[in-house]
GROMACS .gro file of N, CA and C in nm:
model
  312
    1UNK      N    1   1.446  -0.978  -0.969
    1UNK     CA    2   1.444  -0.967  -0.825
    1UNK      C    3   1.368  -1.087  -0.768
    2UNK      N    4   1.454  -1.157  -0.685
    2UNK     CA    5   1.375  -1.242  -0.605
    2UNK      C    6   1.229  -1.222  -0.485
    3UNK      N    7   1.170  -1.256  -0.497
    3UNK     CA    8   1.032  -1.229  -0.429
    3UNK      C    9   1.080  -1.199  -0.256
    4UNK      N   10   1.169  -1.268  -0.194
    4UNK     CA   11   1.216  -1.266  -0.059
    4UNK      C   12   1.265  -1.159  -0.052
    5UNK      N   13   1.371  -1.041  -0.197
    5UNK     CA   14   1.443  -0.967  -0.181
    5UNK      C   15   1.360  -0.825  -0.157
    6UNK      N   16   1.202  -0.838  -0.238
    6UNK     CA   17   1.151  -0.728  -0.254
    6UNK      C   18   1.099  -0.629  -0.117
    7UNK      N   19   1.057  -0.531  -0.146
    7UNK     CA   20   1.073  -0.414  -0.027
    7UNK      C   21   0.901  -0.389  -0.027
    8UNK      N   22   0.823  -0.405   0.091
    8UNK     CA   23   0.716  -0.377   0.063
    8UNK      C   24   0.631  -0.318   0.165
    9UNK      N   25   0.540  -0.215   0.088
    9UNK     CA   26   0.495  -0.104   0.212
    9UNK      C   27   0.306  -0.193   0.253
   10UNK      N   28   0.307  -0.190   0.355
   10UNK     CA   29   0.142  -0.226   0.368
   10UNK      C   30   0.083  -0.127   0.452
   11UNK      N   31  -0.021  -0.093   0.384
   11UNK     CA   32  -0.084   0.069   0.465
   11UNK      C   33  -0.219  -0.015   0.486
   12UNK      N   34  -0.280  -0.017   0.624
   12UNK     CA   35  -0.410  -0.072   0.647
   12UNK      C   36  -0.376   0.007   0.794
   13UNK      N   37  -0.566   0.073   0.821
   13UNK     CA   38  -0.542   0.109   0.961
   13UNK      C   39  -0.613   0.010   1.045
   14UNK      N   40  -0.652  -0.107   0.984
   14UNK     CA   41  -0.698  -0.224   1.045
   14UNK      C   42  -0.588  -0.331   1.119
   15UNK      N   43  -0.571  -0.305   1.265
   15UNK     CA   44  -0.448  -0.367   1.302
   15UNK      C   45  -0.434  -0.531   1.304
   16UNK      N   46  -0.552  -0.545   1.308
   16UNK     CA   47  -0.582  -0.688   1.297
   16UNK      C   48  -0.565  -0.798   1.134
   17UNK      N   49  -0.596  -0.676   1.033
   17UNK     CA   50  -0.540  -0.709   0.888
   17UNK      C   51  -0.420  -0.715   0.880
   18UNK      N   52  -0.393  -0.582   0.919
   18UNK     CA   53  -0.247  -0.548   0.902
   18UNK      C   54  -0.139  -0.695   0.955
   19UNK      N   55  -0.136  -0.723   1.085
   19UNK     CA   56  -0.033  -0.763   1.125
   19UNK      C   57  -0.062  -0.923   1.015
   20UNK      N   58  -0.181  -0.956   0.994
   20UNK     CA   59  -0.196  -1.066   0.904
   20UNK      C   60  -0.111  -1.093   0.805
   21UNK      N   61  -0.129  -0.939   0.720
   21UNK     CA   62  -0.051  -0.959   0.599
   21UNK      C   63   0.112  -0.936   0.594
   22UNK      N   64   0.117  -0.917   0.727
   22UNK     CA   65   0.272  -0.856   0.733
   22UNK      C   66   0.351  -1.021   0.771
   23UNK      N   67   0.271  -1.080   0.845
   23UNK     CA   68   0.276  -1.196   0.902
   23UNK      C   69   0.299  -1.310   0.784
   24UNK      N   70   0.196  -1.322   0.689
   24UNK     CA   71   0.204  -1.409   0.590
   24UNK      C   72   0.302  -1.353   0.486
   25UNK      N   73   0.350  -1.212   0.447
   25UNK     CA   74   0.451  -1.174   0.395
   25UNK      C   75   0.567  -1.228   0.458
   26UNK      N   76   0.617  -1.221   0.608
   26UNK     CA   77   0.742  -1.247   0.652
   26UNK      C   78   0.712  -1.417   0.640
   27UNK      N   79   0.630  -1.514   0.670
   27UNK     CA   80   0.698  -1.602   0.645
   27UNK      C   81   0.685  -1.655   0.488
   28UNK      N   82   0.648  -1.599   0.346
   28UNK     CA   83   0.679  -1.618   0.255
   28UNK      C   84   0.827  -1.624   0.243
   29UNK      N   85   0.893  -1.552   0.378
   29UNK     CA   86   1.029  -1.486   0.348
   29UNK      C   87   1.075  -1.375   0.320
   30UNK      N   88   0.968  -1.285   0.271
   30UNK     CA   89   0.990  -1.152   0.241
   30UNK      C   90   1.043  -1.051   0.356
   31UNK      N   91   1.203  -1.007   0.349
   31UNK     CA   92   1.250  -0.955   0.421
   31UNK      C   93   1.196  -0.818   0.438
   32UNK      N   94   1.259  -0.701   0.363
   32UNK     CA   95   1.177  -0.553   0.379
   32UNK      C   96   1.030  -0.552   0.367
   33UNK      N   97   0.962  -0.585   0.511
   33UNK     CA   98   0.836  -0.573   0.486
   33UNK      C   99   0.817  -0.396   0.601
   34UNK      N  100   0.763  -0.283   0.520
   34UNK     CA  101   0.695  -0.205   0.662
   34UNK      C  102   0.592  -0.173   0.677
   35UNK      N  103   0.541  -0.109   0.747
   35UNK     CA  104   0.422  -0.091   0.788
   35UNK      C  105   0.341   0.069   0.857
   36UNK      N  106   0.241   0.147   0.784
   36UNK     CA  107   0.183   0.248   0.824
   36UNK      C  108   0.025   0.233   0.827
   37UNK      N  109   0.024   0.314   0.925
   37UNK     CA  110  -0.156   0.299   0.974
   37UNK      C  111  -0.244   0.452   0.937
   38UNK      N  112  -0.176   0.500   0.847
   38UNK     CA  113  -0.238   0.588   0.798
   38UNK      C  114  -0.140   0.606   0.645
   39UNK      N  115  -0.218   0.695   0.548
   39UNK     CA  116  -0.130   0.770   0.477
   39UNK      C  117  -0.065   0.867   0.481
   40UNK      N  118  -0.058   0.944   0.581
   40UNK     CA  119   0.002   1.026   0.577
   40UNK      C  120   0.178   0.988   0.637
   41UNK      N  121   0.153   0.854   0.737
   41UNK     CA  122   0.263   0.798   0.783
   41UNK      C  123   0.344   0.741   0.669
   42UNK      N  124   0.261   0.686   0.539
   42UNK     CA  125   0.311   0.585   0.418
   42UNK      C  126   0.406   0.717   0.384
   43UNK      N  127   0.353   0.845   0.342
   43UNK     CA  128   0.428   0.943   0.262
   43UNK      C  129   0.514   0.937   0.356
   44UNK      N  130   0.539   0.996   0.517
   44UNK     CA  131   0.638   1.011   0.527
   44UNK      C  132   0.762   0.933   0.502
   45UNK      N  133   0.709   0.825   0.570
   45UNK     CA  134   0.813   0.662   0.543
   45UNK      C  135   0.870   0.641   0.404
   46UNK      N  136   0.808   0.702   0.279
   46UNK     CA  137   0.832   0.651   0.177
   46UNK      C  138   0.949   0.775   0.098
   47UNK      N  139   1.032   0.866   0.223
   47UNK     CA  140   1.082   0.954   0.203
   47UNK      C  141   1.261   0.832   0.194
   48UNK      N  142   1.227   0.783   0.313
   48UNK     CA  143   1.352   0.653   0.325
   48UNK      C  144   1.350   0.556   0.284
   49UNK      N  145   1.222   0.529   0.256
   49UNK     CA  146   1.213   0.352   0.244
   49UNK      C  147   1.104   0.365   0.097
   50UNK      N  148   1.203   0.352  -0.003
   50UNK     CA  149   1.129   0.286  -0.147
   50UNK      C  150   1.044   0.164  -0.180
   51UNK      N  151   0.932   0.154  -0.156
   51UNK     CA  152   0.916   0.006  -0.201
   51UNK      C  153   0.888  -0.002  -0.314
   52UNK      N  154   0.894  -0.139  -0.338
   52UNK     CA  155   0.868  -0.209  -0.496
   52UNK      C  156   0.755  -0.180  -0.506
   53UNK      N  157   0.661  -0.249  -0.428
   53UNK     CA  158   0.512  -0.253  -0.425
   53UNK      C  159   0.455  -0.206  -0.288
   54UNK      N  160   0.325  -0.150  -0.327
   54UNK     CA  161   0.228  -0.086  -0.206
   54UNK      C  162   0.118  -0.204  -0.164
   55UNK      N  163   0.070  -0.221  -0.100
   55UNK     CA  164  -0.033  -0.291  -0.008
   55UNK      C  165  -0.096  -0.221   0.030
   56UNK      N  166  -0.216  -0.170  -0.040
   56UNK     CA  167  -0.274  -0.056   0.066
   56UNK      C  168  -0.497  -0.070   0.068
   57UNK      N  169  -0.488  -0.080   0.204
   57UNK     CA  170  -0.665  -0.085   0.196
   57UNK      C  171  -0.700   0.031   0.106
   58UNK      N  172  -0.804   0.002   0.075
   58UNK     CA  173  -0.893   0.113   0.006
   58UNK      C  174  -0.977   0.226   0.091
   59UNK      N  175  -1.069   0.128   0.155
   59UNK     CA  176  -1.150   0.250   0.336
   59UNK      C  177  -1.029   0.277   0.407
   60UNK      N  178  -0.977   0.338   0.425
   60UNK     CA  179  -0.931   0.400   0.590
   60UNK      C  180  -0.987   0.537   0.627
   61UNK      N  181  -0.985   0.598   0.712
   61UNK     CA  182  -0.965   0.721   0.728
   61UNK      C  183  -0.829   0.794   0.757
   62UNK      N  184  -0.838   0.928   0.779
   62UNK     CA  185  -0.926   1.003   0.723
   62UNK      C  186  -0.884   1.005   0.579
   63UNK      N  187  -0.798   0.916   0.535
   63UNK     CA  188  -0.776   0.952   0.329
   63UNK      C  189  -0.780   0.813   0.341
   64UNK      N  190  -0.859   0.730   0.253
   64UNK     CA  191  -0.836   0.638   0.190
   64UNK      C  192  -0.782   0.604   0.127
   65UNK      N  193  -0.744   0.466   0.023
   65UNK     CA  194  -0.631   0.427  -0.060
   65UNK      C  195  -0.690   0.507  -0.218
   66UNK      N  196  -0.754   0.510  -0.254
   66UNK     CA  197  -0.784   0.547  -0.353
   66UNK      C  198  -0.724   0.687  -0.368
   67UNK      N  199  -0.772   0.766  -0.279
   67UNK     CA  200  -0.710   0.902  -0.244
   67UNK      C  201  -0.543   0.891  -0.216
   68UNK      N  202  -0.476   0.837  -0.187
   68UNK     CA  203  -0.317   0.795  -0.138
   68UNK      C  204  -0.311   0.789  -0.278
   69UNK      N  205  -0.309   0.667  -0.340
   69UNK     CA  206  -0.284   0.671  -0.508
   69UNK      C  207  -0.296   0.770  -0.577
   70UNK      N  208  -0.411   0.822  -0.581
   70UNK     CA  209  -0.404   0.942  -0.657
   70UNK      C  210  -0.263   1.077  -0.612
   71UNK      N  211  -0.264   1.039  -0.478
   71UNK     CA  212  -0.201   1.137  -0.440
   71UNK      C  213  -0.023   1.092  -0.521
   72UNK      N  214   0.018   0.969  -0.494
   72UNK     CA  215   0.106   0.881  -0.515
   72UNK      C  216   0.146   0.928  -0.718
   73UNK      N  217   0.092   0.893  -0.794
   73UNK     CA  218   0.070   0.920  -0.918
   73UNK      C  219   0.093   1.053  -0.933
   74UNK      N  220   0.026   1.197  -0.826
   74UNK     CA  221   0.067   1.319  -0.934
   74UNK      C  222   0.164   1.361  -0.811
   75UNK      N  223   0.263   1.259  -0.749
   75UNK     CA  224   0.358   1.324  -0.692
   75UNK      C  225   0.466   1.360  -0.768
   76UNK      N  226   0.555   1.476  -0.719
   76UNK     CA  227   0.705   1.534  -0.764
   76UNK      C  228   0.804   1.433  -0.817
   77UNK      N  229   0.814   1.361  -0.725
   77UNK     CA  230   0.926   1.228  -0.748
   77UNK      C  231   0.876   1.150  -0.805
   78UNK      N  232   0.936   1.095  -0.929
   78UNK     CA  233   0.893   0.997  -1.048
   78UNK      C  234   0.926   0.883  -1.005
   79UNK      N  235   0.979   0.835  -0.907
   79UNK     CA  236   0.992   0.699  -0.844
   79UNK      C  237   0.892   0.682  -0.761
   80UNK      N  238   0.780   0.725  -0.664
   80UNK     CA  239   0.715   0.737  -0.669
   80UNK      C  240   0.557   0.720  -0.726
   81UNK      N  241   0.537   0.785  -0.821
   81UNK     CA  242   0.457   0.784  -0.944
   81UNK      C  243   0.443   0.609  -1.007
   82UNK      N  244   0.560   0.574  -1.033
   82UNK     CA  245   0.545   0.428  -1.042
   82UNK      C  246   0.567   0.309  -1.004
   83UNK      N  247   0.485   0.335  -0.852
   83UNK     CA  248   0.543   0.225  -0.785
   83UNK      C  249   0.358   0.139  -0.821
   84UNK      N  250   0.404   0.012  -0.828
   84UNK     CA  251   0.287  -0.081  -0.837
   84UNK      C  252   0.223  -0.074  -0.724
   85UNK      N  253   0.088  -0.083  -0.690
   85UNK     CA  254  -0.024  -0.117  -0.597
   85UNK      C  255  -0.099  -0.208  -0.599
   86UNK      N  256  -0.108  -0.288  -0.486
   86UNK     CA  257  -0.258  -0.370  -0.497
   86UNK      C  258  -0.318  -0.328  -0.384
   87UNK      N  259  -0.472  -0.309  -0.437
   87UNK     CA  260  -0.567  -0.293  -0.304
   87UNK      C  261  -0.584  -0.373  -0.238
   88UNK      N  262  -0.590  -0.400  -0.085
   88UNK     CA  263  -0.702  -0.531  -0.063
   88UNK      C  264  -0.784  -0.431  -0.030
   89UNK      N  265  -0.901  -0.495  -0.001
   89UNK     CA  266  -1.057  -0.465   0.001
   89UNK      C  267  -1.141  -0.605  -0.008
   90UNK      N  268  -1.277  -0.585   0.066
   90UNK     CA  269  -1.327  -0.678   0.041
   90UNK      C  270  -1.504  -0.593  -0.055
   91UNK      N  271  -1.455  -0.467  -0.024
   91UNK     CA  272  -1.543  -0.381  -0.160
   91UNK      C  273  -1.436  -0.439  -0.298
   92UNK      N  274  -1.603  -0.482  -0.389
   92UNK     CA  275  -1.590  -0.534  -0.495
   92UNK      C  276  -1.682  -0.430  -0.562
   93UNK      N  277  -1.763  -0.322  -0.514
   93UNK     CA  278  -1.838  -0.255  -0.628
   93UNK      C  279  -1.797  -0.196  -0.705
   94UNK      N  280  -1.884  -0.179  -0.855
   94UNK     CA  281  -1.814  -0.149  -0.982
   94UNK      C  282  -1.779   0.014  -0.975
   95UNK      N  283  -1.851   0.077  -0.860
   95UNK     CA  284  -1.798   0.213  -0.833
   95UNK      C  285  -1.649   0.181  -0.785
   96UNK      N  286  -1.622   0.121  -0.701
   96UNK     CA  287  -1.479   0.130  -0.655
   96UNK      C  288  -1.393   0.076  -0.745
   97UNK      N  289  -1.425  -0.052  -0.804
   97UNK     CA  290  -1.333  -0.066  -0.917
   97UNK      C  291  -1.308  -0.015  -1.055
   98UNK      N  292  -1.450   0.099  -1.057
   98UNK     CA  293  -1.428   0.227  -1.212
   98UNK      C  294  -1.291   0.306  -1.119
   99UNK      N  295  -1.338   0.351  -0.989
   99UNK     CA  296  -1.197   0.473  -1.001
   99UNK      C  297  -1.105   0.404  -0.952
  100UNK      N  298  -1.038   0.264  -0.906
  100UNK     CA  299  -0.940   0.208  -0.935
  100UNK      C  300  -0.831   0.204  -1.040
  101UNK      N  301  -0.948   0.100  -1.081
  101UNK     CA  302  -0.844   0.102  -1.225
  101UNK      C  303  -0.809   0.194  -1.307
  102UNK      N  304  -0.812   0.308  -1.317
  102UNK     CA  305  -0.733   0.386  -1.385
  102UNK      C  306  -0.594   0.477  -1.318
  103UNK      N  307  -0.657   0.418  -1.207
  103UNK     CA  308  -0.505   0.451  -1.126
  103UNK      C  309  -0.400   0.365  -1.138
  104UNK      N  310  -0.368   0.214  -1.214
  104UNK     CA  311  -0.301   0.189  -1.222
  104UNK      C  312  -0.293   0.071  -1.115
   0.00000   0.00000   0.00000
């Protein structure tokens, strides 16, 4: 899959991040880029719209990314379950990156 072709979800309730990364995604070229300001909006959206990869902050309220993943991983639908994530964050502590990484 070409990088322009891929489908990608970015969950930040920071609107000012957000439109950043959506911004430097579209002019990489990356066509399916969307966008939710909560998780609970990502689940719904992610009923139509599959992405390859997640983009998702780690702080938001009221569920954070850590919490979304987890949620993401022991969902029903196995497409789902393995979709790749990257956090941004500009938390680097070794607490946040112990329960990270085992989420995958």
């Amino acid at each position: 899959m070409k990088f322009e072709d891929a489908k990608i979800l970015v969950v930040d309730d920071d609107p000012v991040i957000s439109r950043f990364v959506i911004r430097t995604l579209e002019r990489l070229g990356v066509q399916g880029v969307e966008f939710c300001h909560d998780v609970n909006a990502a689940v719904q959206l992610m009923a139509t719209f599959l992405p390859d990869v997640i983009l998702t902050d780690i702080h938001m309220k009221p569920i954070g990314g850590l919490e979304f993943v987890q949620r993401l991983r022991s969902h029903t639908n196995p497409n789902l379950q393995q979709i790749p994530v990257i956090f941004m964050s500009a938390d680097s502590s070794r607490e946040t990156l112990k329960s990270a990484l085992p989420l995958g």
